[in-house]
Short mmCIF file of C-alpha atoms in Angstrom, two decimals:
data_model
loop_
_atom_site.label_atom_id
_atom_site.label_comp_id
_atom_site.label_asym_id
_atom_site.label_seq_id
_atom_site.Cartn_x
_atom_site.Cartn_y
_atom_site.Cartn_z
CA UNK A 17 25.18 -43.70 36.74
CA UNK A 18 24.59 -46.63 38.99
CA UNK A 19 21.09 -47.26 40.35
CA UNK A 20 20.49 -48.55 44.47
CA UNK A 21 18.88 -51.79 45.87
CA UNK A 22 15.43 -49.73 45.99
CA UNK A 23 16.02 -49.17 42.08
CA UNK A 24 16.62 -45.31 42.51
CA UNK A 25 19.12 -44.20 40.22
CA UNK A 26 22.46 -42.56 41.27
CA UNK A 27 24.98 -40.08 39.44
CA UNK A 28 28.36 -40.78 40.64
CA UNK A 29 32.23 -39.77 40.41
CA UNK A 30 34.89 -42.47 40.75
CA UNK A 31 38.42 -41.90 41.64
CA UNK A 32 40.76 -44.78 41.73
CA UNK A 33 44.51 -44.83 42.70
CA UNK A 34 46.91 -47.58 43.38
CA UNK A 35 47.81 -48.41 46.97
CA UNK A 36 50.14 -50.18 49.06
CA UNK A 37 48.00 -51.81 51.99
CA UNK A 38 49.43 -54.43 54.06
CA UNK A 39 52.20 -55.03 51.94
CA UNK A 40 49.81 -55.90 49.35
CA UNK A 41 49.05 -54.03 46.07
CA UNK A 42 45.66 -52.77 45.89
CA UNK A 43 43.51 -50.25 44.49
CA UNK A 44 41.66 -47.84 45.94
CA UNK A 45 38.52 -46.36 45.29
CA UNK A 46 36.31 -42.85 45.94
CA UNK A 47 32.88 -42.40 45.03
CA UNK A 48 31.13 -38.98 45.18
CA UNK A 49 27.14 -38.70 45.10
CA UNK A 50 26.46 -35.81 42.49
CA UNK A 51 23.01 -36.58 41.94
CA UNK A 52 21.57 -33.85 43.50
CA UNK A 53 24.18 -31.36 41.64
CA UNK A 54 22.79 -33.40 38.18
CA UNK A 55 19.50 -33.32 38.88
CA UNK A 56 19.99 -28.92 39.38
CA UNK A 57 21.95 -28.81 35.99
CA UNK A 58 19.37 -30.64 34.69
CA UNK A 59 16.73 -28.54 35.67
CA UNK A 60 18.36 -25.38 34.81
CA UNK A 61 18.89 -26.29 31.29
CA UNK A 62 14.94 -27.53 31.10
CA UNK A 63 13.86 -24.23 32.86
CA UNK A 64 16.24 -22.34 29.79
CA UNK A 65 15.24 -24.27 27.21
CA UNK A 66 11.39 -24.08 27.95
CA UNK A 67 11.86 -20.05 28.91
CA UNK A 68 9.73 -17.73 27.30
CA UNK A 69 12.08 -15.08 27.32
CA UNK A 70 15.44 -16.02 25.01
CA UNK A 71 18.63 -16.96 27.09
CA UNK A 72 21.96 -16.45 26.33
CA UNK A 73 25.94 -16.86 27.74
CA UNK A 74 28.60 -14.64 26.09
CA UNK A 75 31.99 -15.50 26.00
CA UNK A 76 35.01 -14.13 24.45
CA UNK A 77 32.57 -11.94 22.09
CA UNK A 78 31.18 -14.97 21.36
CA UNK A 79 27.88 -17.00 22.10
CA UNK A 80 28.79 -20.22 23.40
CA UNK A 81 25.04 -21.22 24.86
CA UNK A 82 21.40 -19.86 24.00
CA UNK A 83 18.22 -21.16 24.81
CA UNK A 84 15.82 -22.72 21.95
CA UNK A 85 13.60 -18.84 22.74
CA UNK A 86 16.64 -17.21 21.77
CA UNK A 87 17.33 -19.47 18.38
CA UNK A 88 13.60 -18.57 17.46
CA UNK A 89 13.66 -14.90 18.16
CA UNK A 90 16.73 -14.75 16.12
CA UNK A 91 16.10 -17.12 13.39
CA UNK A 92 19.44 -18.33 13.72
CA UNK A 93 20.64 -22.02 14.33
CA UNK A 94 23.35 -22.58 16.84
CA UNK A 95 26.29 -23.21 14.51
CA UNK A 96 25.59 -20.12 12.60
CA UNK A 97 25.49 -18.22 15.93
CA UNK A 98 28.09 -19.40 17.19
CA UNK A 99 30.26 -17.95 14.08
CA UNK A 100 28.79 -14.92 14.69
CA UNK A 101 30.15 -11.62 16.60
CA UNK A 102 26.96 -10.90 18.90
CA UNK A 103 27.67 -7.03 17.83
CA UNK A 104 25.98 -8.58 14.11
CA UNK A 105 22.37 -9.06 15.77
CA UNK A 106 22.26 -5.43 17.05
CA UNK A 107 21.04 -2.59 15.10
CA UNK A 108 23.82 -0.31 13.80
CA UNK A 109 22.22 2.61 15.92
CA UNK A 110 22.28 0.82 18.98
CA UNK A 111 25.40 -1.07 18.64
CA UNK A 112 27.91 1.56 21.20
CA UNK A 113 24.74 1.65 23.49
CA UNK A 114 24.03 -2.42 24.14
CA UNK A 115 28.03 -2.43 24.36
CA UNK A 116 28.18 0.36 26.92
CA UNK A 117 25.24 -0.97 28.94
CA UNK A 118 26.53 -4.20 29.12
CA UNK A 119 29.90 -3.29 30.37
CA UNK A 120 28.22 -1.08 32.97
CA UNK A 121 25.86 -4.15 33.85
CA UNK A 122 29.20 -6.70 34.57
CA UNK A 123 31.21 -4.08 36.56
CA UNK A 124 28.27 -3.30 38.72
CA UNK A 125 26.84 -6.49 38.82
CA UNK A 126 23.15 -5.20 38.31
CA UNK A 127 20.32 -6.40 36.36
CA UNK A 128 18.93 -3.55 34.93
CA UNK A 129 17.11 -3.21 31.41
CA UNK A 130 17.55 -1.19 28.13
CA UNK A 131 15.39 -1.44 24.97
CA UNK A 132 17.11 -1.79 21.83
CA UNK A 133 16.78 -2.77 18.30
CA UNK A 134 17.87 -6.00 17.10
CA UNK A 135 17.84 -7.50 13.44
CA UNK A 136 16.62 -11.18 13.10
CA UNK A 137 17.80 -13.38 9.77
CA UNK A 138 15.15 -12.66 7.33
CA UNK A 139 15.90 -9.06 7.96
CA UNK A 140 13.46 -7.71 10.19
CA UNK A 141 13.94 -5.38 12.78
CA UNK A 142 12.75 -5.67 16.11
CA UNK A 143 12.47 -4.17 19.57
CA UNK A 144 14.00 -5.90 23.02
CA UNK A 145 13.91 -6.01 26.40
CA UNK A 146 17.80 -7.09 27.84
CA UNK A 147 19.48 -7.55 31.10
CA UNK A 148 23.06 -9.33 31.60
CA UNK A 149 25.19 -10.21 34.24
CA UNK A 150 28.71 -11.19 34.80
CA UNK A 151 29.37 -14.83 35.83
CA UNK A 152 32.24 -17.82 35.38
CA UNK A 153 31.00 -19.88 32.76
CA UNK A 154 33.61 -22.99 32.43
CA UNK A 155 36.46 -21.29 34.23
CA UNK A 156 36.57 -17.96 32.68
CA UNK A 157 34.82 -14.84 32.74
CA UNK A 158 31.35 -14.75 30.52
CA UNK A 159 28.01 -12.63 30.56
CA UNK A 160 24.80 -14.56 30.99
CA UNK A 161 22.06 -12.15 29.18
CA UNK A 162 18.39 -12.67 28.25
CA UNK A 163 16.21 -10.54 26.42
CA UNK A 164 12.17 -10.37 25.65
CA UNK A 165 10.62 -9.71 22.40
CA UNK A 166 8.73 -6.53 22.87
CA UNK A 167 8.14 -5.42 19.45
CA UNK A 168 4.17 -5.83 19.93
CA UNK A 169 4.52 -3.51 23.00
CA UNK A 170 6.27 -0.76 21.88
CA UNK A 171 4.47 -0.61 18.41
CA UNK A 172 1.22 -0.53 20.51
CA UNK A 173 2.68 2.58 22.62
CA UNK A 174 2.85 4.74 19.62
CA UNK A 175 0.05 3.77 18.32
CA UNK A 176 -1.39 4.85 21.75
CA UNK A 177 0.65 7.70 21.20
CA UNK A 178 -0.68 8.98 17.99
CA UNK A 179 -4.15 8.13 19.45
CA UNK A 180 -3.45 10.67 22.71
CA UNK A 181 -2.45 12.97 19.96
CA UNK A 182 -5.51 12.79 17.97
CA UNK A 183 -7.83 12.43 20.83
CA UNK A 184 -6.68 16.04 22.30
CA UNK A 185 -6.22 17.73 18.86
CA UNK A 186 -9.95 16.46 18.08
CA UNK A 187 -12.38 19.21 17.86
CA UNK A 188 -14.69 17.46 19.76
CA UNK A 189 -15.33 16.81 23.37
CA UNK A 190 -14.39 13.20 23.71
CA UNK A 191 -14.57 11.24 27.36
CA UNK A 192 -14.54 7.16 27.81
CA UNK A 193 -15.55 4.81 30.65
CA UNK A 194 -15.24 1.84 32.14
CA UNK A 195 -18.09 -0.95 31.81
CA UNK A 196 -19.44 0.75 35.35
CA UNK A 197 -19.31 4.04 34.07
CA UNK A 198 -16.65 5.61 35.57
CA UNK A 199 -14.39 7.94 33.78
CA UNK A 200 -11.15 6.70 32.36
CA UNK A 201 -10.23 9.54 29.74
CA UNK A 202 -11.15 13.25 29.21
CA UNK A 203 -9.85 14.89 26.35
CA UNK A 204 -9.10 19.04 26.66
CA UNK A 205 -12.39 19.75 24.66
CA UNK A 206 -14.23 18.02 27.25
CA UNK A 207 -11.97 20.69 30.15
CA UNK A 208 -13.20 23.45 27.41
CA UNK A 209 -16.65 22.40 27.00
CA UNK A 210 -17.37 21.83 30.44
CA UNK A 211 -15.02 24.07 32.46
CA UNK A 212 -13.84 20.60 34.43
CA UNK A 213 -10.25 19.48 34.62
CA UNK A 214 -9.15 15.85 33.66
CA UNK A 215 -7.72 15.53 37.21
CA UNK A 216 -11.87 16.35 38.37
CA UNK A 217 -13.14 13.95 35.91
CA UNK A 218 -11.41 10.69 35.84
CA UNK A 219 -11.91 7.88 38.09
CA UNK A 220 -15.54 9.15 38.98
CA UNK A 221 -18.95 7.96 37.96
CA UNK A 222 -20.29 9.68 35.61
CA UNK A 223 -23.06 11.30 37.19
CA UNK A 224 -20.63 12.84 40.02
CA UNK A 225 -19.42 14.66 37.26
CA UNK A 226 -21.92 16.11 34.77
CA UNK A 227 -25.59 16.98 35.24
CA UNK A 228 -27.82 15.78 32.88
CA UNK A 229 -30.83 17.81 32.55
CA UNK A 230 -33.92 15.62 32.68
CA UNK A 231 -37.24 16.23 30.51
CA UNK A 232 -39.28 14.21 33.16
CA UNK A 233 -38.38 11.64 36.36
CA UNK A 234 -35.63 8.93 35.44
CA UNK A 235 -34.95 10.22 32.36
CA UNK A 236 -31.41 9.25 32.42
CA UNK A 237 -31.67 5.97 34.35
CA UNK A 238 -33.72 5.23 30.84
CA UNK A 239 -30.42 6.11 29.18
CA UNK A 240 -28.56 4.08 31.07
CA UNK A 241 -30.64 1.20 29.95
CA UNK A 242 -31.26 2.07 26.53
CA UNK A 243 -27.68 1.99 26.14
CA UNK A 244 -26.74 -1.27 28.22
CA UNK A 245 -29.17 -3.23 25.83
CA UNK A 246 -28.29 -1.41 22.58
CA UNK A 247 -24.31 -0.78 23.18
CA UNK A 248 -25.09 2.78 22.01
CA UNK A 249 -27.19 5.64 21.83
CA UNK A 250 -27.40 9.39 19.70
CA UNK A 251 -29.80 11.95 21.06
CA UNK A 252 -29.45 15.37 21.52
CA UNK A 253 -28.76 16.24 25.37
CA UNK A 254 -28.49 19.51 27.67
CA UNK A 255 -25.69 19.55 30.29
CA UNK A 256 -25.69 21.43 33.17
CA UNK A 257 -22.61 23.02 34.08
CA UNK A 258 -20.49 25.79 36.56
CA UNK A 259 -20.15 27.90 32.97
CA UNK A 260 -23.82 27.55 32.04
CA UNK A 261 -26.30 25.19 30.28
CA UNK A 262 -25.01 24.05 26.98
CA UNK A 263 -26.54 21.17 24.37
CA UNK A 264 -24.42 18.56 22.97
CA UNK A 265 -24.87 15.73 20.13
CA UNK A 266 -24.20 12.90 22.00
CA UNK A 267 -23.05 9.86 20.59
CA UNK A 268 -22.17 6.95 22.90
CA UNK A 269 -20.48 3.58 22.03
CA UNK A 270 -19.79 0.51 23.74
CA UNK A 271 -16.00 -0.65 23.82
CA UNK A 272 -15.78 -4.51 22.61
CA UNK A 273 -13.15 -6.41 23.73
CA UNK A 274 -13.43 -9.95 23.07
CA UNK A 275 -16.99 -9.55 22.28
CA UNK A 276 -17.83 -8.65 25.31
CA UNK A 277 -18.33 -4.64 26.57
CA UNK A 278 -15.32 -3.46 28.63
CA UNK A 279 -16.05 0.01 28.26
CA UNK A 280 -17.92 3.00 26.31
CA UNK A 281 -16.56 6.04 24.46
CA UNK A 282 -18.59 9.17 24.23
CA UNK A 283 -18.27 12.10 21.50
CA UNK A 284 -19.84 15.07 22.01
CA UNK A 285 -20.19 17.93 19.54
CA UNK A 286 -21.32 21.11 20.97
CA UNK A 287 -25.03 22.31 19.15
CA UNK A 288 -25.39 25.45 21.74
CA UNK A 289 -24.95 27.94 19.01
CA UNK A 290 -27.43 25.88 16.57
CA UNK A 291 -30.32 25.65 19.72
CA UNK A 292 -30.00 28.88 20.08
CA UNK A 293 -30.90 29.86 16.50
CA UNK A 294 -33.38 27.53 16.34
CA UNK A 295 -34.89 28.88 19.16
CA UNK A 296 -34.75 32.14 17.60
CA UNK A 297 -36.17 31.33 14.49
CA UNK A 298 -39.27 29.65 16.31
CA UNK A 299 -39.89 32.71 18.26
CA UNK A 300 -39.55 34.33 14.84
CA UNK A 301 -41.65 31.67 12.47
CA UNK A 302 -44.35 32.12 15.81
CA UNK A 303 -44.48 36.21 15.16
CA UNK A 304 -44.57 35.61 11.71
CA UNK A 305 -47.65 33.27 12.12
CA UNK A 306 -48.85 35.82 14.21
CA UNK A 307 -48.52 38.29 11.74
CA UNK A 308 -50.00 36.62 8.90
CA UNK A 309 -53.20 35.51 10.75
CA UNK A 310 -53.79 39.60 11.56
CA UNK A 311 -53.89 40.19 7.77
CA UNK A 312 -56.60 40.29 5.67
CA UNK A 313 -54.32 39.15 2.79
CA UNK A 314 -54.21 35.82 1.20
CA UNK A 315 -50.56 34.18 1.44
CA UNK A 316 -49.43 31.45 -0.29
CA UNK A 317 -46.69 29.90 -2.02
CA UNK A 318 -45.73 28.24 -5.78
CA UNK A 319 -42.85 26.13 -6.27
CA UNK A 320 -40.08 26.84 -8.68
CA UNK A 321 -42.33 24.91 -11.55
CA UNK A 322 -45.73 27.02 -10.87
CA UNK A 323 -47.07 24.77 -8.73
CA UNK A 324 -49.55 26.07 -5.37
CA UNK A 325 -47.21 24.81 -2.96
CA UNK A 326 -48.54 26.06 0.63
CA UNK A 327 -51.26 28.64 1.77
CA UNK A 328 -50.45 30.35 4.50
CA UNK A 329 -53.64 32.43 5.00
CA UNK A 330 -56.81 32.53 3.37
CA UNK A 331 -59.51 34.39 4.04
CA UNK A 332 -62.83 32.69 4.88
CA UNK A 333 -65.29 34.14 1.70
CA UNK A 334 -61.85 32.32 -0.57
CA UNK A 335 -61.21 29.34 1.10
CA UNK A 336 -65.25 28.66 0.92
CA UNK A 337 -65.17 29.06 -2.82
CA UNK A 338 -62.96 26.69 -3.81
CA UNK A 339 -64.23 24.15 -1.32
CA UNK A 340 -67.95 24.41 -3.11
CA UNK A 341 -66.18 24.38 -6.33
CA UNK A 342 -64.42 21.26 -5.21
CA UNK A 343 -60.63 22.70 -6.00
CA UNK A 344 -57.93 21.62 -4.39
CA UNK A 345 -55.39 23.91 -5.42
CA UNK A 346 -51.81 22.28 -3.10
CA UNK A 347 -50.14 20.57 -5.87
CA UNK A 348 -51.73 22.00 -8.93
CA UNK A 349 -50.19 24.30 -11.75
CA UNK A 350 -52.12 27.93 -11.88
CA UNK A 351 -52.46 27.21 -15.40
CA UNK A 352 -55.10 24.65 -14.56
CA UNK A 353 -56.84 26.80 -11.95
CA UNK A 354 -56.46 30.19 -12.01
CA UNK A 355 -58.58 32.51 -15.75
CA UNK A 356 -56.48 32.79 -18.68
CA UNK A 357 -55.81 36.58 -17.91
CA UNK A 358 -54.72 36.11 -14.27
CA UNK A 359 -52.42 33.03 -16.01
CA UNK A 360 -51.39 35.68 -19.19
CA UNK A 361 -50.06 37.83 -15.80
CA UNK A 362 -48.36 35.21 -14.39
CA UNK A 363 -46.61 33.64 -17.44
CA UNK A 364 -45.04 37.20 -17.80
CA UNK A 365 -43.96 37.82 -14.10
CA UNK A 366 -42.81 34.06 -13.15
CA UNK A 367 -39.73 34.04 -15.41
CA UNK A 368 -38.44 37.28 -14.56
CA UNK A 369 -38.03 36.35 -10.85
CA UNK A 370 -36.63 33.11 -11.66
CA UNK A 371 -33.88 34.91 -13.92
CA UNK A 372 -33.53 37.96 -11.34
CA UNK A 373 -34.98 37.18 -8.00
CA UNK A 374 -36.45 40.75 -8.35
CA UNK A 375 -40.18 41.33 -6.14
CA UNK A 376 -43.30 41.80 -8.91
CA UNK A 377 -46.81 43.13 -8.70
CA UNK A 378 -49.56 43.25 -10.58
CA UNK A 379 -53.24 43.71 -10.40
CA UNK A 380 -55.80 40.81 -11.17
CA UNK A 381 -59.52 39.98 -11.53
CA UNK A 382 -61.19 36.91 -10.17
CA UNK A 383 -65.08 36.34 -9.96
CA UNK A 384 -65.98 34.80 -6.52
CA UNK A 385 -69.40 33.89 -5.27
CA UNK A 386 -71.36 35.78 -8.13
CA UNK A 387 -69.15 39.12 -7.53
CA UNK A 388 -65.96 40.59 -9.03
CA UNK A 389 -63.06 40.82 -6.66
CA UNK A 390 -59.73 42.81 -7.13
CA UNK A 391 -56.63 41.72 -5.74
CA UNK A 392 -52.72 42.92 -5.59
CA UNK A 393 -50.53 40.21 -6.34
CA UNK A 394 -46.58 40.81 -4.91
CA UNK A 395 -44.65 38.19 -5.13
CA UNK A 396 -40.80 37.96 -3.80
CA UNK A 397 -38.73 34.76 -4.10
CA UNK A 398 -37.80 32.01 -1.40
CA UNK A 399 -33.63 31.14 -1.09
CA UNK A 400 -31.55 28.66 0.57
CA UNK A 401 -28.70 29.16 1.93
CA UNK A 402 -26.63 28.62 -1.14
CA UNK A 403 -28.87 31.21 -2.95
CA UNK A 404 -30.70 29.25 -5.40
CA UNK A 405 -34.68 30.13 -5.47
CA UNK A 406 -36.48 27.06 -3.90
CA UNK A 407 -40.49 29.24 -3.69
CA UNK A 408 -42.14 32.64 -4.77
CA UNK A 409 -43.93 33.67 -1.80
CA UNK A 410 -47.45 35.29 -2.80
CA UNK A 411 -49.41 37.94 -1.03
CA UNK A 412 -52.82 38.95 -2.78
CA UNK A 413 -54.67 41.87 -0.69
CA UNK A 414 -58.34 42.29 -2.16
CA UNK A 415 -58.37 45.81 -3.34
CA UNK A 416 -61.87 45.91 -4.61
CA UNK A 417 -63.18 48.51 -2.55
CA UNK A 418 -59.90 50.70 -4.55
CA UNK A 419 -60.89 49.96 -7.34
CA UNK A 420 -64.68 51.23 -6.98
CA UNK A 421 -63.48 54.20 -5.77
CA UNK A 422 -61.31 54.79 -8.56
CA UNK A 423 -64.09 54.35 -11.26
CA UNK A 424 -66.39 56.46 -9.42
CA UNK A 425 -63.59 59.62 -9.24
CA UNK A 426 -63.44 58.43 -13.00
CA UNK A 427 -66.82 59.36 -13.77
#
């Protein structure tokens, strides 16, 4: 190193040799500038050293340089690699493949890649990304290879893998967005469900897609905001589609990343079936209102314990009777309202459809407004769907008029 009148430094080679010159003995000199040659070296051994990806020459089976990336990915130091046979870092499984590949790599002299397993000191196996090359490393043939940690990746893949496997086994119909709603998945329930392909659905907007039915103006622009300020939203929703109207339980859910929405997920569990009994059993429950309101009859309800749980109907000349006696009866036991022979009826009837579920009827007197009144009492019991008795279901039809004509024929 020698360093110029302007104080820039200089790498140099000296040769010397002895000469005859002028019949004197001298010696003669021969510098070479090699600073700009130093100054590469030098810069390719900071650019290795300070590579993120680990860096290594192979020579005679042997590694005779590695980058500090490669000493950390390993765990090794460089005298204990440098005792080692490379073939010792590779996974037993992938041990003829790395070989073959990088033979095939040096007689082509290509840079191509190849994942393999690789086991680092403590144990541990991991996953790589290599290339390698054939070059002249200090006069004799070597392989210059590098290779990427990519463990994260590749563990992340099958995770992603065994998610696409879930997400199209799922019963469900499941679809996800980007943060401007534009589809970025569709699972095959969604292609069931709504008769659309995946190839129809993703990369459009949402609404070029499915049709939303609306219960008034804007109705879905307010679920559009609804959902931007809350990150989600659950409501039940009708679709309009090419295969017909069906309803869905929608559940939408913003996707954090970072805290911040990058996306939303939607899951949608088809409710057609359920609408459509519901439907059913309003038409039904609105005949059977219809029904009851034609009928002279008084219908009402006790609950499991004896209680007056609901009245149904009740004629006018009743209901006026126990509002002047000031009785309400929702809520009360019949053994607190009701005469001791109508309650001697009932504390003979009520157990046997509890035990059996089996309809009863019997015949009762009651005394309203000044005048004796005869009604038939059948009563049936009320099941859920598991079968357990949840109400007896009363209907009392006033059968006075009956029962006069039966004592006249009497007499």
């Amino acid at each position: 190193e020698s360093e110029t009148r302007d104080g820039k430094s200089k790498y140099l080679i000296v040769t010397r040799r002895n000469v005859i010159w002028e019949e004197e003995f001298c010696l003669h000199y021969l510098f070479f500038d090699i600073t700009d040659y130093r100054e590469s070296q030098e810069m390719h051994k900071i650019l290795a050293d300070n590579s993120p990806v680990g860096v290594f020459v192979l020579q005679d089976g042997r590694i005779c340089y590695a980058n500090s990336k490669f000493y950390m990915m390993t765990g090794y130091s460089a005298r204990e690699l440098n005792d080692m046979d490379i073939v010792q870092l590779v996974h037993p499984d992938d041990r003829d493949f790395v070989k073959h590949s990088i033979e095939q790599m040096v007689r082509d002299e290509s840079w191509p890649t190849y994942n393999f397993r690789f086991i680092n000191k403590n144990g541990t196996i991991r996953w790589a990304l290599g290339s390698a090359k054939g070059i002249h490393y200090n006069g004799k043939d070597a392989v210059v290879a590098n290779m990427t940690d990519i463990t994260e990746q590749i563990q992340a893949m099958e995770e992603l893998s065994y998610s696409d496997a879930a997400l199209n086994s799922i019963h469900e119909g499941i679809y996800s967005m980007d943060k401007d709603f534009v589809i970025t998945r569709w699972n095959p329930m969604c292609v069931q469900i709504f008769g659309i392909q995946e190839n129809d659905a993703v990369g459009k907007h949402i609404w070029d897609v499915l049709e939303l039915v609306e219960n008034y103006p804007q109705q879905n622009e307010e679920r559009i905001q609804k959902l931007l300020a809350q990150g989600f939203n659950r409501e039940e929703q009708q679709y309009r589609t090419k295969i017909g109207e069906y309803w869905m339980d929608v559940n939408a859910q913003a996707i954090m990343v970072n805290g911040e929405k990058s996306g939303w997920i939607t899951i949608l569990t088809d409710i057609t079936e359920r609408k459509r009994m519901e439907n059913k059993l309003r038409q039904s429950e609105e005949h059977i209102r219809l029904l009851i309101n034609s009928m002279e009859d008084i219908v009402f309800t006790f609950d499991t314990e004896g209680r007056f749980a609901s009245f149904y109907k009740v004629p006018d000349e009743v209901e006026e009777y126990f509002k002047n006696a000031n009785i309400e009866l929702v809520g009360k036991h019949y053994g607190d309202i009701l005469s001791g022979d109508v309650c001697a009826k009932l504390d003979i009837v009520f157990p046997v459809i509890l035990e059996t579920g089996e309809n009863q009827h019997f015949d009762y007197l009651m005394v309203i407004n000044g005048r004796q009144r005869w009604f038939d009492a059948r009563m049936s019991a009320i099941k859920d769907s598991s079968g357990q008795i949840v109400e007896i279901i009363t209907v009392s039809r006033d059968i006075t008029l009956r029962k006069q004509t039966e004592t006249s024929l009497a007499e």
